[in-house]
Amino acid sequence: MTTSTVAHLLTQELKHTDIEVKGWVRTFRANRFIALNDGSCLQSIQCVVDFESMDEALLKRITTGAAVHIKGGLVESQGKGQSVEVQVNSIEILGDADPEEVSKTILQPKRHSLEFLREQAHLRTRTNTFSAVMRLRSSLSFAVHSYFNKNGFYYMHAPIVTGSDAEGAGEMFRVTTLDPKNPPLTDEGEVDYSKDFFGKETNLTVSGQLEAETYAMALGKVYTFGPTFRAENSNTSRHLAEFWMIEPEVAFMDLAGNMDLAEDFMKYVISYVLEHNKEDLAFLEQRLEQEDKSKPQNERAPMPLTEKLRFIVDNNFKRVSYTEAIDILRNCKPNKKKKFKYIIDEWGADLQSEHERFLVEQHFKCPVILFDYPAKIKAFYMRLNEDGKTVRAMDILFPGIGEIVGGSQREERLDVLKEKMAELDIPEEDLWWYLDLRKYGTAVHSGFGLGFERLVMFATGMGNIRDVIPYPRTPFNAEF
Ligand code: 4AD
Ligand code: MG
């Protein structure tokens, strides 16, 4: 006989047959009822033990956290709360869990704070909340590949170690094998990176975009989906030092096409989980409702989780130029009453998360795509508009999250790009290959980056980005 998953047993297909199942004991109640969970789905299956006929020593070893192998019959449940249950014939303890040790961990079945759960991130996926979040994360990443595959995109693996700074923001982690205590020095007394492993300065990538552009100019439609790294010292609930980014890049597509693609893509991945992850979403929705009860009215979620996701799928994203947005912000109540931390008084100001959230949550009350930003506050590679001061950039802002997507049409004109790089002191030698693209059959092209964890936050309703990635990396924290 083969072992079944709990998810399979709960479909009732195997009712009235002998089954085997392996999993971890969540609880063992009244010396009789085991709640067994194997991670295949949110629910545990109830396994009923006939304690009178069971060896006392064995019974004692059925404890919260233990791994067990159960053989028995799948029958209609007598009790409430489940359709089927397992009548246990035999139970083998695969791995014991000492109750005293367990009592010090988050496996102890009671409410734990998210902060405490984070300290035991190696165990937290055994809780309902984290198993639901991580199943959703898995499902969303499958949906990402599915969308691009259905739409004729090729999956491209951008390098993790690189010599370039794609965003030009200087927030890079250095990669080196030099001895920090005794590095080779140049005649000027500076560290001689020509002696380093790669013979030059290298870092972990902040974005796969520049390499993806080279592939779009050969394969037409490509996307990357990989880890990216930023050494920005922002200790917020929306920033990680290591996060996963999805970056499509398309030849012959302009900014309007880019917005259409991003909107269609976001709607697809969200409707995918609405359809395939109903049980986990329902659980997370309840969890949020519970959490909201302890919050003041104005901090509560405006709508239940699944309704919020449905709203994204069913409504058009509002497209607004940066200039229009600045007008709205300049004249809005929180700006006039100086409620914002950063007051907006002139065109050119960079938008902070408080402004983005005002636009989305208070003003438009729907997802917003802001476009045509001032060139000064955006990266070097963005296509300059005819006005000479704005670039074809777009950011998608989501309720509760703020910026979730950032993208642009790329500067395809060699001379304009060179001028821009000179202005920003970006050496041409570093990006000679990127400039080459503009020499050999240059063409209009565009793409965007979606921060995968921000998408998972949105889809699960989790409020802290540290709770949607298995092992978060943030300033002063790289445990596990
Ligand atoms: O806006 P960003 O910096 O854009 C780029 O990296 C472009 N190269 C993308 C492209 O056009 N191909 O980052 C894109 C998205 C942001 O909108 C945000 O969702 C996410 O990546 N992001 C982060 N997520 C978590 N932690 C951080 N530190 C992040 N920084 C950016
Ligand atoms: Mg951005």
mmCIF file of C-alpha atoms and ligand atoms in Angstrom, residues 166-167 171 206-210 212 224 228-230 232 234 238-249 258 378-379 381-382 394-396 401 403-408 410 446-455 465, ligand 1:
data_model
loop_
_atom_site.group_PDB
_atom_site.id
_atom_site.type_symbol
_atom_site.label_atom_id
_atom_site.label_comp_id
_atom_site.label_asym_id
_atom_site.label_seq_id
_atom_site.Cartn_x
_atom_site.Cartn_y
_atom_site.Cartn_z
ATOM 1 C CA ALA A 166 21.854 48.043 -13.042
ATOM 2 C CA GLU A 167 19.992 50.664 -11.040
ATOM 3 C CA GLU A 171 23.380 49.626 -3.150
ATOM 4 C CA VAL A 206 20.474 44.355 -7.941
ATOM 5 C CA SER A 207 18.411 43.536 -11.054
ATOM 6 C CA GLY A 208 18.631 41.250 -14.080
ATOM 7 C CA GLN A 209 17.236 43.941 -16.361
ATOM 8 C CA LEU A 210 20.309 44.949 -18.342
ATOM 9 C CA ALA A 212 17.447 40.665 -19.941
ATOM 10 C CA THR A 224 13.829 36.638 -15.503
ATOM 11 C CA THR A 228 18.254 40.086 -6.367
ATOM 12 C CA PHE A 229 20.189 41.854 -3.632
ATOM 13 C CA ARG A 230 20.151 45.378 -2.284
ATOM 14 C CA GLU A 232 19.973 49.543 1.190
ATOM 15 C CA SER A 234 15.937 50.484 4.953
ATOM 16 C CA ARG A 238 8.482 46.334 2.684
ATOM 17 C CA HIS A 239 12.243 45.996 2.111
ATOM 18 C CA LEU A 240 14.510 42.972 2.068
ATOM 19 C CA ALA A 241 18.236 42.801 1.331
ATOM 20 C CA GLU A 242 17.577 39.618 -0.660
ATOM 21 C CA PHE A 243 14.349 39.445 -2.617
ATOM 22 C CA TRP A 244 13.030 37.733 -5.717
ATOM 23 C CA MET A 245 12.206 39.778 -8.760
ATOM 24 C CA ILE A 246 10.276 39.010 -11.922
ATOM 25 C CA GLU A 247 11.493 41.047 -14.890
ATOM 26 C CA PRO A 248 9.903 40.698 -18.319
ATOM 27 C CA GLU A 249 11.563 42.531 -21.214
ATOM 28 C CA ASN A 258 4.314 47.752 -20.996
ATOM 29 C CA LYS A 378 14.671 57.771 -12.145
ATOM 30 C CA ALA A 379 17.385 55.414 -13.421
ATOM 31 C CA TYR A 381 18.323 53.717 -18.814
ATOM 32 C CA MET A 382 14.814 55.186 -19.121
ATOM 33 C CA MET A 394 5.860 53.621 -14.794
ATOM 34 C CA ASP A 395 5.244 52.445 -11.250
ATOM 35 C CA ILE A 396 2.253 50.376 -10.217
ATOM 36 C CA ILE A 401 1.661 48.025 -0.369
ATOM 37 C CA GLU A 403 4.960 50.472 -5.186
ATOM 38 C CA ILE A 404 4.716 46.864 -6.312
ATOM 39 C CA VAL A 405 6.010 47.199 -9.895
ATOM 40 C CA GLY A 406 8.594 49.546 -11.408
ATOM 41 C CA GLY A 407 9.324 49.625 -15.121
ATOM 42 C CA SER A 408 9.980 51.725 -18.192
ATOM 43 C CA ARG A 410 14.306 51.905 -22.362
ATOM 44 C CA SER A 446 10.359 47.975 -22.540
ATOM 45 C CA GLY A 447 10.026 45.940 -19.395
ATOM 46 C CA PHE A 448 9.286 46.037 -15.702
ATOM 47 C CA GLY A 449 10.224 44.502 -12.388
ATOM 48 C CA LEU A 450 7.763 43.015 -9.922
ATOM 49 C CA GLY A 451 8.978 42.496 -6.376
ATOM 50 C CA PHE A 452 7.775 38.963 -5.780
ATOM 51 C CA GLU A 453 7.529 39.295 -1.985
ATOM 52 C CA ARG A 454 5.380 42.406 -2.336
ATOM 53 C CA LEU A 455 3.026 40.369 -4.476
ATOM 54 C CA ILE A 465 7.677 41.298 4.149
HETATM 55 O O1 4AD B 1 11.782 49.775 -8.961
HETATM 56 P P1 4AD B 1 12.940 48.820 -8.997
HETATM 57 O O2 4AD B 1 14.190 49.216 -8.305
HETATM 58 O O3 4AD B 1 13.186 48.523 -10.549
HETATM 59 C C1 4AD B 1 14.176 47.749 -11.073
HETATM 60 O O4 4AD B 1 14.970 47.081 -10.452
HETATM 61 C C2 4AD B 1 14.112 47.658 -12.571
HETATM 62 N N1 4AD B 1 15.413 47.177 -13.042
HETATM 63 C C3 4AD B 1 12.982 46.746 -12.972
HETATM 64 C C4 4AD B 1 12.834 46.608 -14.462
HETATM 65 O O5 4AD B 1 12.408 47.561 -15.103
HETATM 66 N N2 4AD B 1 13.182 45.471 -15.015
HETATM 67 O O6 4AD B 1 12.474 47.421 -8.397
HETATM 68 C C5 4AD B 1 11.371 46.735 -8.948
HETATM 69 C C6 4AD B 1 10.460 46.221 -7.864
HETATM 70 C C7 4AD B 1 9.874 47.311 -6.967
HETATM 71 O O7 4AD B 1 8.729 47.869 -7.559
HETATM 72 C C8 4AD B 1 9.544 46.526 -5.715
HETATM 73 O O8 4AD B 1 8.328 45.804 -5.863
HETATM 74 C C9 4AD B 1 10.671 45.526 -5.652
HETATM 75 O O9 4AD B 1 11.194 45.396 -6.947
HETATM 76 N N3 4AD B 1 11.733 45.924 -4.727
HETATM 77 C C10 4AD B 1 11.938 45.378 -3.516
HETATM 78 N N4 4AD B 1 11.278 44.406 -2.867
HETATM 79 C C11 4AD B 1 11.727 44.050 -1.655
HETATM 80 N N5 4AD B 1 12.798 44.605 -1.051
HETATM 81 C C12 4AD B 1 13.506 45.602 -1.669
HETATM 82 N N6 4AD B 1 14.577 46.117 -1.077
HETATM 83 C C13 4AD B 1 13.070 46.014 -2.968
HETATM 84 N N7 4AD B 1 13.512 46.932 -3.846
HETATM 85 C C14 4AD B 1 12.698 46.858 -4.920
#
